[in-house]
Coordinates of N, CA, C and O in Angstrom, one line a residue:
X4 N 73.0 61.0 -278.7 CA 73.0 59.6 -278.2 C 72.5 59.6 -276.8 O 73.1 60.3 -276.0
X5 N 71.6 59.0 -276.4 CA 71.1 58.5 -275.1 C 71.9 57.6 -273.9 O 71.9 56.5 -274.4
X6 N 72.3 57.6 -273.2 CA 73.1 56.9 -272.6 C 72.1 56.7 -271.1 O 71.8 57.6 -270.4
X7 N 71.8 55.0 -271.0 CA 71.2 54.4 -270.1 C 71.8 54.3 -269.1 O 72.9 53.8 -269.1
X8 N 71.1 54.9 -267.9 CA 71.5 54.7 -266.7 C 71.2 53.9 -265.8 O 70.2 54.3 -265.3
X9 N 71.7 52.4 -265.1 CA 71.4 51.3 -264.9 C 72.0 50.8 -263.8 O 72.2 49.6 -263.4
X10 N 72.3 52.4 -263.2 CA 72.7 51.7 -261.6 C 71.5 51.7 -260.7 O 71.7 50.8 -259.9
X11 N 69.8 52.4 -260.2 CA 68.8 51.9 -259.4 C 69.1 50.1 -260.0 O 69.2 49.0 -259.4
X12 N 69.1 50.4 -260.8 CA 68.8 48.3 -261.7 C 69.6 47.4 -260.6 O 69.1 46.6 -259.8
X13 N 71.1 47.9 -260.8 CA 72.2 47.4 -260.0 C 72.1 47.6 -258.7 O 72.9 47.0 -258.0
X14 N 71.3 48.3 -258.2 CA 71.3 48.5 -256.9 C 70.1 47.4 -256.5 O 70.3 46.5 -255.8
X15 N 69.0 47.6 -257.2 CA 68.1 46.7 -257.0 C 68.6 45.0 -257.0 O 68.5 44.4 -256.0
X16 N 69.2 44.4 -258.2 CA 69.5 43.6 -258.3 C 70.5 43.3 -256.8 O 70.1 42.5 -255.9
X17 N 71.0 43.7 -256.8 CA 72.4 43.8 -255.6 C 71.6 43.1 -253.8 O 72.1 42.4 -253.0
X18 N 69.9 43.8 -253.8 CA 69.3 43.0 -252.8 C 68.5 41.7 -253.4 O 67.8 41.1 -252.7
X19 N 68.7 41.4 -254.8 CA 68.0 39.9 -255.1 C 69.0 39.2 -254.5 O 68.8 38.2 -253.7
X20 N 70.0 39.6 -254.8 CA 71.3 38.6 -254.9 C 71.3 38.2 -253.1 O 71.2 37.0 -252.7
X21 N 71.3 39.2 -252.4 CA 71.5 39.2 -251.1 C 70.5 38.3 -250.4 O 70.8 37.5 -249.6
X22 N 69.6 38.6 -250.8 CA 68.0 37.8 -250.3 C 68.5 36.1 -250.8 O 68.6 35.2 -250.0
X23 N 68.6 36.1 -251.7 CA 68.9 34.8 -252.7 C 70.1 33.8 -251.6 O 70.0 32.7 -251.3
X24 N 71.1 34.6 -251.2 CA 71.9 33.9 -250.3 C 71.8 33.7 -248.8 O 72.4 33.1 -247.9
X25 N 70.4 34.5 -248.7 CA 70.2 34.3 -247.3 C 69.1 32.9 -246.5 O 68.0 32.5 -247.1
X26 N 69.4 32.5 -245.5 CA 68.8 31.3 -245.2 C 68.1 32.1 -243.8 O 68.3 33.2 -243.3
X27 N 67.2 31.0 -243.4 CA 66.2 31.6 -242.1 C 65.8 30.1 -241.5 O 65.1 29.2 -241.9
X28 N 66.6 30.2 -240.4 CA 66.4 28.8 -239.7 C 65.6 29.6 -238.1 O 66.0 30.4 -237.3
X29 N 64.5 29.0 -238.4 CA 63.5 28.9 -237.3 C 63.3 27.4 -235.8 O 62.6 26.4 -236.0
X30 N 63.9 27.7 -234.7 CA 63.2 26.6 -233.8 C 64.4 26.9 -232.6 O 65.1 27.9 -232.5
X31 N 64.3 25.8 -231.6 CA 65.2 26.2 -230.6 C 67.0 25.9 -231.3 O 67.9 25.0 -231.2
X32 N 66.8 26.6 -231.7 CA 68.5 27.1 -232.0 C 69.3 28.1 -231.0 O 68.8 28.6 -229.9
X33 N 70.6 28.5 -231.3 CA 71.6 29.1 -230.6 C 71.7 28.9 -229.2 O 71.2 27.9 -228.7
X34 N 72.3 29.8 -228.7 CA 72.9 29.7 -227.4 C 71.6 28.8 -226.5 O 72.2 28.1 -225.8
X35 N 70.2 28.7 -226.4 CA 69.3 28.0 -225.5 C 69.0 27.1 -226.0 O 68.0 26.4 -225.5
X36 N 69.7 26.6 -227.1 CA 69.3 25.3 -227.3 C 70.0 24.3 -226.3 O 69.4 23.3 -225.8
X37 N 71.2 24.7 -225.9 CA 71.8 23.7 -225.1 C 72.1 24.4 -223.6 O 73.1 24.4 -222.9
X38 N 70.5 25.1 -223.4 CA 70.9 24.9 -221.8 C 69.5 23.6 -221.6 O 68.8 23.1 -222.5
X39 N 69.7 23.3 -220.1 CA 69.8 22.1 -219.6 C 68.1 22.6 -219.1 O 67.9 23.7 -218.5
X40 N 66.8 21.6 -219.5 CA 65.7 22.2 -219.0 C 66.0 21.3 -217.6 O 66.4 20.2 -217.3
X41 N 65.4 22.9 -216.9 CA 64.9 22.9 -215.1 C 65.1 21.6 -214.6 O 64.4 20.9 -215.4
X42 N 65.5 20.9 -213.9 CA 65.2 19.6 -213.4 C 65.4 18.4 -214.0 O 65.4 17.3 -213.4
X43 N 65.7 18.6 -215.4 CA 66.1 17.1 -216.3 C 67.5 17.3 -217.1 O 68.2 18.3 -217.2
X44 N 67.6 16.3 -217.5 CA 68.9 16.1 -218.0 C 68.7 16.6 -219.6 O 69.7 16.6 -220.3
X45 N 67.8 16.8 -219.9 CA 67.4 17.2 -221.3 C 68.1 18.3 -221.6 O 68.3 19.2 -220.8
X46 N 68.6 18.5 -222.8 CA 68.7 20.3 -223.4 C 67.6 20.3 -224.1 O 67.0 19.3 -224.5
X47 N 67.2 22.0 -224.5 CA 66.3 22.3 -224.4 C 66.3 22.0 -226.1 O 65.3 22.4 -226.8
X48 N 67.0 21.6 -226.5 CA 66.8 20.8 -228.2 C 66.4 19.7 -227.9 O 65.2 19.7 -227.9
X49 N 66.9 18.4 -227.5 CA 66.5 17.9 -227.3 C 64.7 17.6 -226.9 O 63.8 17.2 -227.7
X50 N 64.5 18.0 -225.8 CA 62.9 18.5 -225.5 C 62.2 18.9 -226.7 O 61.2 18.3 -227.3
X51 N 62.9 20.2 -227.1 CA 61.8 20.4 -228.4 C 61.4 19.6 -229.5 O 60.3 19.6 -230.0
X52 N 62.8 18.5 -229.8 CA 62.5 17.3 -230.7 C 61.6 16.3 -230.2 O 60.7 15.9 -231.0
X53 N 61.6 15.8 -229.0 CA 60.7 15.1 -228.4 C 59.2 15.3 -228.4 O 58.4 14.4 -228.3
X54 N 58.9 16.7 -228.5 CA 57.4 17.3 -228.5 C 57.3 17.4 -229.9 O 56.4 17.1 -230.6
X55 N 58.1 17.6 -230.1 CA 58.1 18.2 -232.1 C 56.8 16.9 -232.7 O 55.6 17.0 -232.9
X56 N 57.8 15.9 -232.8 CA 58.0 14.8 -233.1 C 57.2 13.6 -232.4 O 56.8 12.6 -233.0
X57 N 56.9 13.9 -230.7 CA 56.3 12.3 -230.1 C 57.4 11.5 -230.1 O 58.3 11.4 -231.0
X58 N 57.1 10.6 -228.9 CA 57.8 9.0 -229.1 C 57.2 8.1 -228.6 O 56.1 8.4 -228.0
X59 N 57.4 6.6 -228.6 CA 56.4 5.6 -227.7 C 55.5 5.8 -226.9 O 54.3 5.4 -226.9
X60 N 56.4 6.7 -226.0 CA 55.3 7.1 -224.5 C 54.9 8.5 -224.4 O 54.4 8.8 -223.4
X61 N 55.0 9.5 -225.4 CA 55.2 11.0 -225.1 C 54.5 11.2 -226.5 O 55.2 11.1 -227.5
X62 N 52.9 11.6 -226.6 CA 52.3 12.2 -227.8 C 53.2 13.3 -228.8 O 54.3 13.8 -228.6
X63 N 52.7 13.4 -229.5 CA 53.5 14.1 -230.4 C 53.0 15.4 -230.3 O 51.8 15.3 -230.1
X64 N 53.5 16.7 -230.3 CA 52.8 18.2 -229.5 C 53.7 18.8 -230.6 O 54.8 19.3 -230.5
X65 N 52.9 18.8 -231.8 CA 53.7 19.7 -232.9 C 53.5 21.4 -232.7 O 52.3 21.8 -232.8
X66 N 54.7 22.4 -232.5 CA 54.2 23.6 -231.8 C 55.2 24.4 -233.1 O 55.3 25.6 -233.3
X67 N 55.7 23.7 -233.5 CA 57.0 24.7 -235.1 C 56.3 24.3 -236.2 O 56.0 25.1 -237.1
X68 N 55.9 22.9 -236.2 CA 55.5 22.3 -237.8 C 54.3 22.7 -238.3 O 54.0 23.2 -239.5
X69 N 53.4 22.5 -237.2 CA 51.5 22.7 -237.0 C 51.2 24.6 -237.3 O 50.3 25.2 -238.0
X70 N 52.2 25.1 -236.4 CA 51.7 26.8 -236.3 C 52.5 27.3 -237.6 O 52.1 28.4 -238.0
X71 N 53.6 26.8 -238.4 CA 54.0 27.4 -239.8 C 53.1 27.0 -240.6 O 52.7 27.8 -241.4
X72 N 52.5 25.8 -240.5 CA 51.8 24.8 -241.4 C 50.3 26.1 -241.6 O 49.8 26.6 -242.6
X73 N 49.9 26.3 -240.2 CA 48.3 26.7 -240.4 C 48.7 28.1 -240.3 O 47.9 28.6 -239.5
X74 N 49.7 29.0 -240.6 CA 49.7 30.4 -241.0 C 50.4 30.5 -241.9 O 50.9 31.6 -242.1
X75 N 50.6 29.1 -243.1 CA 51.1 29.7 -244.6 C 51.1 30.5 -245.2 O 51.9 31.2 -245.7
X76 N 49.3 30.5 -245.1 CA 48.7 32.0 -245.9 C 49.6 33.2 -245.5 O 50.3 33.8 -246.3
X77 N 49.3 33.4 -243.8 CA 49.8 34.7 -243.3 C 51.5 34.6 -243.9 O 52.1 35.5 -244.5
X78 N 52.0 33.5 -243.8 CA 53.6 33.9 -243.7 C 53.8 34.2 -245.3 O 54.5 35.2 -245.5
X79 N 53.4 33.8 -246.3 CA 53.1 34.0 -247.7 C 52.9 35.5 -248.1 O 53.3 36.3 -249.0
X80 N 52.0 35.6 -247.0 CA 51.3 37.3 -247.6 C 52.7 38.1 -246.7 O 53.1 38.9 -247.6
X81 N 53.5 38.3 -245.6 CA 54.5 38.9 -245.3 C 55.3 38.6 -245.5 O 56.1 39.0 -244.7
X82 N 55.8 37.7 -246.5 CA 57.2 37.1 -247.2 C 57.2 38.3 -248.6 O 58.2 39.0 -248.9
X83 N 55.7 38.4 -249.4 CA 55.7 39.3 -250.2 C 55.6 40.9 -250.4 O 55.6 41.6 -251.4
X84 N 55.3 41.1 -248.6 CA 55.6 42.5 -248.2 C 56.3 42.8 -247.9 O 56.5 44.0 -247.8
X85 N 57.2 41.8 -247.5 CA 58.5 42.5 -247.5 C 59.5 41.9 -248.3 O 60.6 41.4 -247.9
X86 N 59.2 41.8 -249.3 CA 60.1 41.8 -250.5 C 59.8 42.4 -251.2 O 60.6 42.3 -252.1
X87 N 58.6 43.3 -251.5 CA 58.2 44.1 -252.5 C 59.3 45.4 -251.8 O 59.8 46.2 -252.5
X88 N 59.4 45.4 -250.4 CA 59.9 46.4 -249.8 C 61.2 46.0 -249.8 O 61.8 47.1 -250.1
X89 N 62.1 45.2 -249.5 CA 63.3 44.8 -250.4 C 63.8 45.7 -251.9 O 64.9 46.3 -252.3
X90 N 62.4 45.3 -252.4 CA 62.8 46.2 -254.1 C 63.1 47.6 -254.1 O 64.0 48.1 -254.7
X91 N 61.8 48.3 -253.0 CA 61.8 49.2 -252.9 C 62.5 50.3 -252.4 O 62.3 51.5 -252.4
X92 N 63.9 49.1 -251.7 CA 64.9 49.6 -251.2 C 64.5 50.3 -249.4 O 65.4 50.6 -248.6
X93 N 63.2 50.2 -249.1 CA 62.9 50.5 -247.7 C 63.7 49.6 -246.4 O 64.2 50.0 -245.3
X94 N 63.6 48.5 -246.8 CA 64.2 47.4 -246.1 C 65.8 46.6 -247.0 O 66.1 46.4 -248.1
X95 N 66.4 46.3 -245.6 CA 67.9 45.3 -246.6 C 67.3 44.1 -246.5 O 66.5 43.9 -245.6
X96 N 67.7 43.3 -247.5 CA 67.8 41.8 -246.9 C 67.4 41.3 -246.3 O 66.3 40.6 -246.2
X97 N 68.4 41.7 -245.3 CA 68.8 41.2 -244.2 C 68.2 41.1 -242.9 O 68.2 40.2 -242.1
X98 N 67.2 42.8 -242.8 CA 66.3 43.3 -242.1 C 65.1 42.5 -242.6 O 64.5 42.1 -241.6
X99 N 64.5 42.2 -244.1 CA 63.5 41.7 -244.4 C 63.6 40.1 -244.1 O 62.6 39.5 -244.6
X100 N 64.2 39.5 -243.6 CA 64.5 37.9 -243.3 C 64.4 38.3 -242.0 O 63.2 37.9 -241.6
X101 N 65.0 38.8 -241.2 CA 64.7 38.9 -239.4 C 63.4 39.6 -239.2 O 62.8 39.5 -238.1
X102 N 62.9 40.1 -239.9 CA 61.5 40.8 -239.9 C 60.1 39.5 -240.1 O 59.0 39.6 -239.6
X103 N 60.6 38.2 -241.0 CA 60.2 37.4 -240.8 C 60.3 36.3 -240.3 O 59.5 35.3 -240.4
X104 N 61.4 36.2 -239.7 CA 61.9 35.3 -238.4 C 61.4 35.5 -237.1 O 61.2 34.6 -236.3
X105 N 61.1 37.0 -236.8 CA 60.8 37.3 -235.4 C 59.2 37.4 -235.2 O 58.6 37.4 -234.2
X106 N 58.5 37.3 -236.9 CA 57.0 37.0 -236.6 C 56.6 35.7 -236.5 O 55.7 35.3 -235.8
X107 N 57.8 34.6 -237.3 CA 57.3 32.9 -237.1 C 57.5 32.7 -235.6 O 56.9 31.7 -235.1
X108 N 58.4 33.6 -234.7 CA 59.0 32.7 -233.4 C 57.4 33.1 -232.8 O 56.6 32.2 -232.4
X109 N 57.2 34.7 -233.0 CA 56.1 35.2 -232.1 C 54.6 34.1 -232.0 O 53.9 33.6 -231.1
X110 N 54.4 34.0 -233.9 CA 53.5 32.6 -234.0 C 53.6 31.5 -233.0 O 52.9 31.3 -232.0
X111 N 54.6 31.0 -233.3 CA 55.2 29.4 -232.8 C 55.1 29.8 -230.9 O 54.6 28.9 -230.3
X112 N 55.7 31.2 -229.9 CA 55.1 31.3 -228.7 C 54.2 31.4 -228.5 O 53.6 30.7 -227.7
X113 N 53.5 32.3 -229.2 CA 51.8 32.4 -229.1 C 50.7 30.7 -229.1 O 50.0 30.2 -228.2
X114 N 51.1 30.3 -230.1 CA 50.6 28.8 -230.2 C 50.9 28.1 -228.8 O 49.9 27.7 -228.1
X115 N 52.0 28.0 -228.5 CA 52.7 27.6 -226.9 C 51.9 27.4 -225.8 O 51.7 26.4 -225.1
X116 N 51.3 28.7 -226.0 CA 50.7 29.7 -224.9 C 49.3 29.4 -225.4 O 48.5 29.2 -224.4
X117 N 49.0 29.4 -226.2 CA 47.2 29.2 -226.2 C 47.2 27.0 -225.8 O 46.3 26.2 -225.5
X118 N 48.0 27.0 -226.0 CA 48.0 25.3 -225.7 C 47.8 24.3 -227.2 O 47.1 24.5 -228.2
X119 N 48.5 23.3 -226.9 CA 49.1 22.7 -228.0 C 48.3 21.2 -227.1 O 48.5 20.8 -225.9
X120 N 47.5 20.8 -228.4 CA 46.8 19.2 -228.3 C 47.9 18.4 -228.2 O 49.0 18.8 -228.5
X121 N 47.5 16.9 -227.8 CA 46.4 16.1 -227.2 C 46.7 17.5 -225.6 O 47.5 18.4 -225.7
X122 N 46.1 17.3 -224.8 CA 45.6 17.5 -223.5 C 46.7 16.8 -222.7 O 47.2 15.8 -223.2
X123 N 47.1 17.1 -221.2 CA 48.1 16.1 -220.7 C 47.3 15.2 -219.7 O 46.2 15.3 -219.4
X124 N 48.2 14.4 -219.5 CA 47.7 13.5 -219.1 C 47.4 13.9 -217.2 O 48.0 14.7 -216.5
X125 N 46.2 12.9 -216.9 CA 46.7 13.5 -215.4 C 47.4 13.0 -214.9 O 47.9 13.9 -214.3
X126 N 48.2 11.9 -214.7 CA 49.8 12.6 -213.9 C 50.5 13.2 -214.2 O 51.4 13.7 -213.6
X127 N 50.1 13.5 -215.4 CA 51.4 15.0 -215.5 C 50.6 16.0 -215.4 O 51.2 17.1 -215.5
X128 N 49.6 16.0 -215.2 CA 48.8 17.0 -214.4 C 49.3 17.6 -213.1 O 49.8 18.7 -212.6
X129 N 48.9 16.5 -212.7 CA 49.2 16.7 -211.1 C 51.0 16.8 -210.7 O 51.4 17.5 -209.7
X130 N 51.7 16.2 -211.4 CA 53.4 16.1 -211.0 C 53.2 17.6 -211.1 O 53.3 18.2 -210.0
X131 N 53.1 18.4 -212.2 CA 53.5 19.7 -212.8 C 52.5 20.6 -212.3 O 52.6 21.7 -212.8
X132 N 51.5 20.5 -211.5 CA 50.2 21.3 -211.1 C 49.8 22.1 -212.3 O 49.1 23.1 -211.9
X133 N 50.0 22.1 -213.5 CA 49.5 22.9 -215.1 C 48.5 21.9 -215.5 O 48.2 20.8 -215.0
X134 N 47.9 22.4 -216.5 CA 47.4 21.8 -217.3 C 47.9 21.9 -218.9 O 47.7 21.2 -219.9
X135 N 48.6 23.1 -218.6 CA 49.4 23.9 -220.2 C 50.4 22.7 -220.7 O 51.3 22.4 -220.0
X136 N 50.3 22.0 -221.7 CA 51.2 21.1 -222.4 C 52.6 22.5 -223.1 O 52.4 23.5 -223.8
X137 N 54.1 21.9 -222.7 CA 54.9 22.8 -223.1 C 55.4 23.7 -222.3 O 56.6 24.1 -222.4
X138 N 54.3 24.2 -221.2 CA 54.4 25.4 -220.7 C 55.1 24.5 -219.1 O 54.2 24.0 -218.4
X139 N 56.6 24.4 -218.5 CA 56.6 24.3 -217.4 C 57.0 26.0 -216.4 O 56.2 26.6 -215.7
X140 N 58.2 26.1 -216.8 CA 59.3 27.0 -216.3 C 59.2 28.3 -217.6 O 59.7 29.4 -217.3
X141 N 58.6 28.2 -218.9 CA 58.9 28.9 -219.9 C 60.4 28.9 -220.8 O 60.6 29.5 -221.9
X142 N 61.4 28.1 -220.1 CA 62.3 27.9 -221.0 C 62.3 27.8 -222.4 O 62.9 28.6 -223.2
X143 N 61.5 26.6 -222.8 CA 61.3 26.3 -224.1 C 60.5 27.4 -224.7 O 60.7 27.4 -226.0
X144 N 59.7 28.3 -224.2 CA 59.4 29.1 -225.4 C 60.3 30.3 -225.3 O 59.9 31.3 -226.0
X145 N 61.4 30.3 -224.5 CA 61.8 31.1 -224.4 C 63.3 31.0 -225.5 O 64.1 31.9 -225.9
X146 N 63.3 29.9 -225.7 CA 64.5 29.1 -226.4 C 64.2 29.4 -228.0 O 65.0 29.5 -228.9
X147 N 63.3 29.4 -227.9 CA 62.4 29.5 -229.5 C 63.4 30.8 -230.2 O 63.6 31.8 -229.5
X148 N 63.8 30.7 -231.3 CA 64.4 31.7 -231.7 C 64.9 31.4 -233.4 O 65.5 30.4 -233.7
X149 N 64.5 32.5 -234.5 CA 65.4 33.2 -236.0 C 66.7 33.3 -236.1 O 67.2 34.3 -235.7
X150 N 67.4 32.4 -236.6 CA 68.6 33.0 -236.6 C 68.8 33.3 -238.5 O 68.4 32.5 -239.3
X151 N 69.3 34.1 -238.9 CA 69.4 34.4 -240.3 C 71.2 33.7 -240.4 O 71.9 33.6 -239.4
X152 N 71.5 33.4 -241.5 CA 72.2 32.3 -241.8 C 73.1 33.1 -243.6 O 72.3 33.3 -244.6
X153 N 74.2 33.5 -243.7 CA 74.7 33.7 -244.9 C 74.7 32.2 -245.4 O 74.9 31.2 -244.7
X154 N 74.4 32.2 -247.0 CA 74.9 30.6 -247.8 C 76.5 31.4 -248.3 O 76.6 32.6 -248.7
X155 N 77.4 30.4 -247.9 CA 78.4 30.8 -249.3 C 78.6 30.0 -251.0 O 78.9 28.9 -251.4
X156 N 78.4 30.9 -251.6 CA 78.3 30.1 -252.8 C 79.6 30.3 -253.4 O 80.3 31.3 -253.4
X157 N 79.8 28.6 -254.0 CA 81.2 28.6 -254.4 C 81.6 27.1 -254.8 O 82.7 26.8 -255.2

């Protein structure tokens, strides 16, 4: 009699499961969301929603939605490299979710940093001596941050 051995299976399975409950929230989250940008009464969530998004008087400077949006492909093709390596058992989970958490933040600063459309305006030219939309003090991209997230199911 042959007797199947089906613990690699169970081990493998064991990181579906883990992956499966894990969540990946990307933007200014944790502790720098709620410090207070330089000079204004804003926290630095706040701020981020305001640019995120635009309002009446303040263009809309999409720098989370615009840079996931136009590196789908990339984030697609390393969502599947490191879950092939998940299987593979090289990577946990857990490591494979912050592995793609700490490349969307680096995207979304990089973007920051090369400058985010419309252009500012010149008085805020001149108030802020920049021309960098986003960029005052660096707080906000400094705020930018992955946090990995257990679901509990139940």
């Amino acid at each position: 009699m042959v007797k199947y051995d089906d613990s690699a299976f169970r081990k493998m399975r064991g990181g579906w499961v883990d992956l499966a409950n894990l969540t990946l929230m990307i933007g200014v989250i944790g502790p720098g969301a709620s410090e207070l940008e330089e000079g204004s009464s804003l926290t630095l969530a706040e701020l981020a929603l305001i640019h995120e998004y635009g309002t009446d008087t303040i263009p809309e400077r999409s720098f989370m939605r615009s840079t996931l949006l136009a590196r789908r492909g990339d984030l697609a093709a390393l969502q599947v490299t490191v879950f092939k390596r998940v299987l593979a058992r090289e990577l946990t989970a857990r490591a494979a979710l912050e592995l793609v958490g700490e490349q969307c933040v680096s995207w979304i600063r990089a973007a920051i940093v090369a400058g985010i459309d419309p252009p500012l305006a010149t008085e805020t030219i001149l108030r802020k001596g920049s021309t960098k939309p986003l960029i005052d003090h660096g707080q906000l991209c400094r705020a930018i941050d992955g946090q990995r997230l257990h679901r509990l199911i139940g």
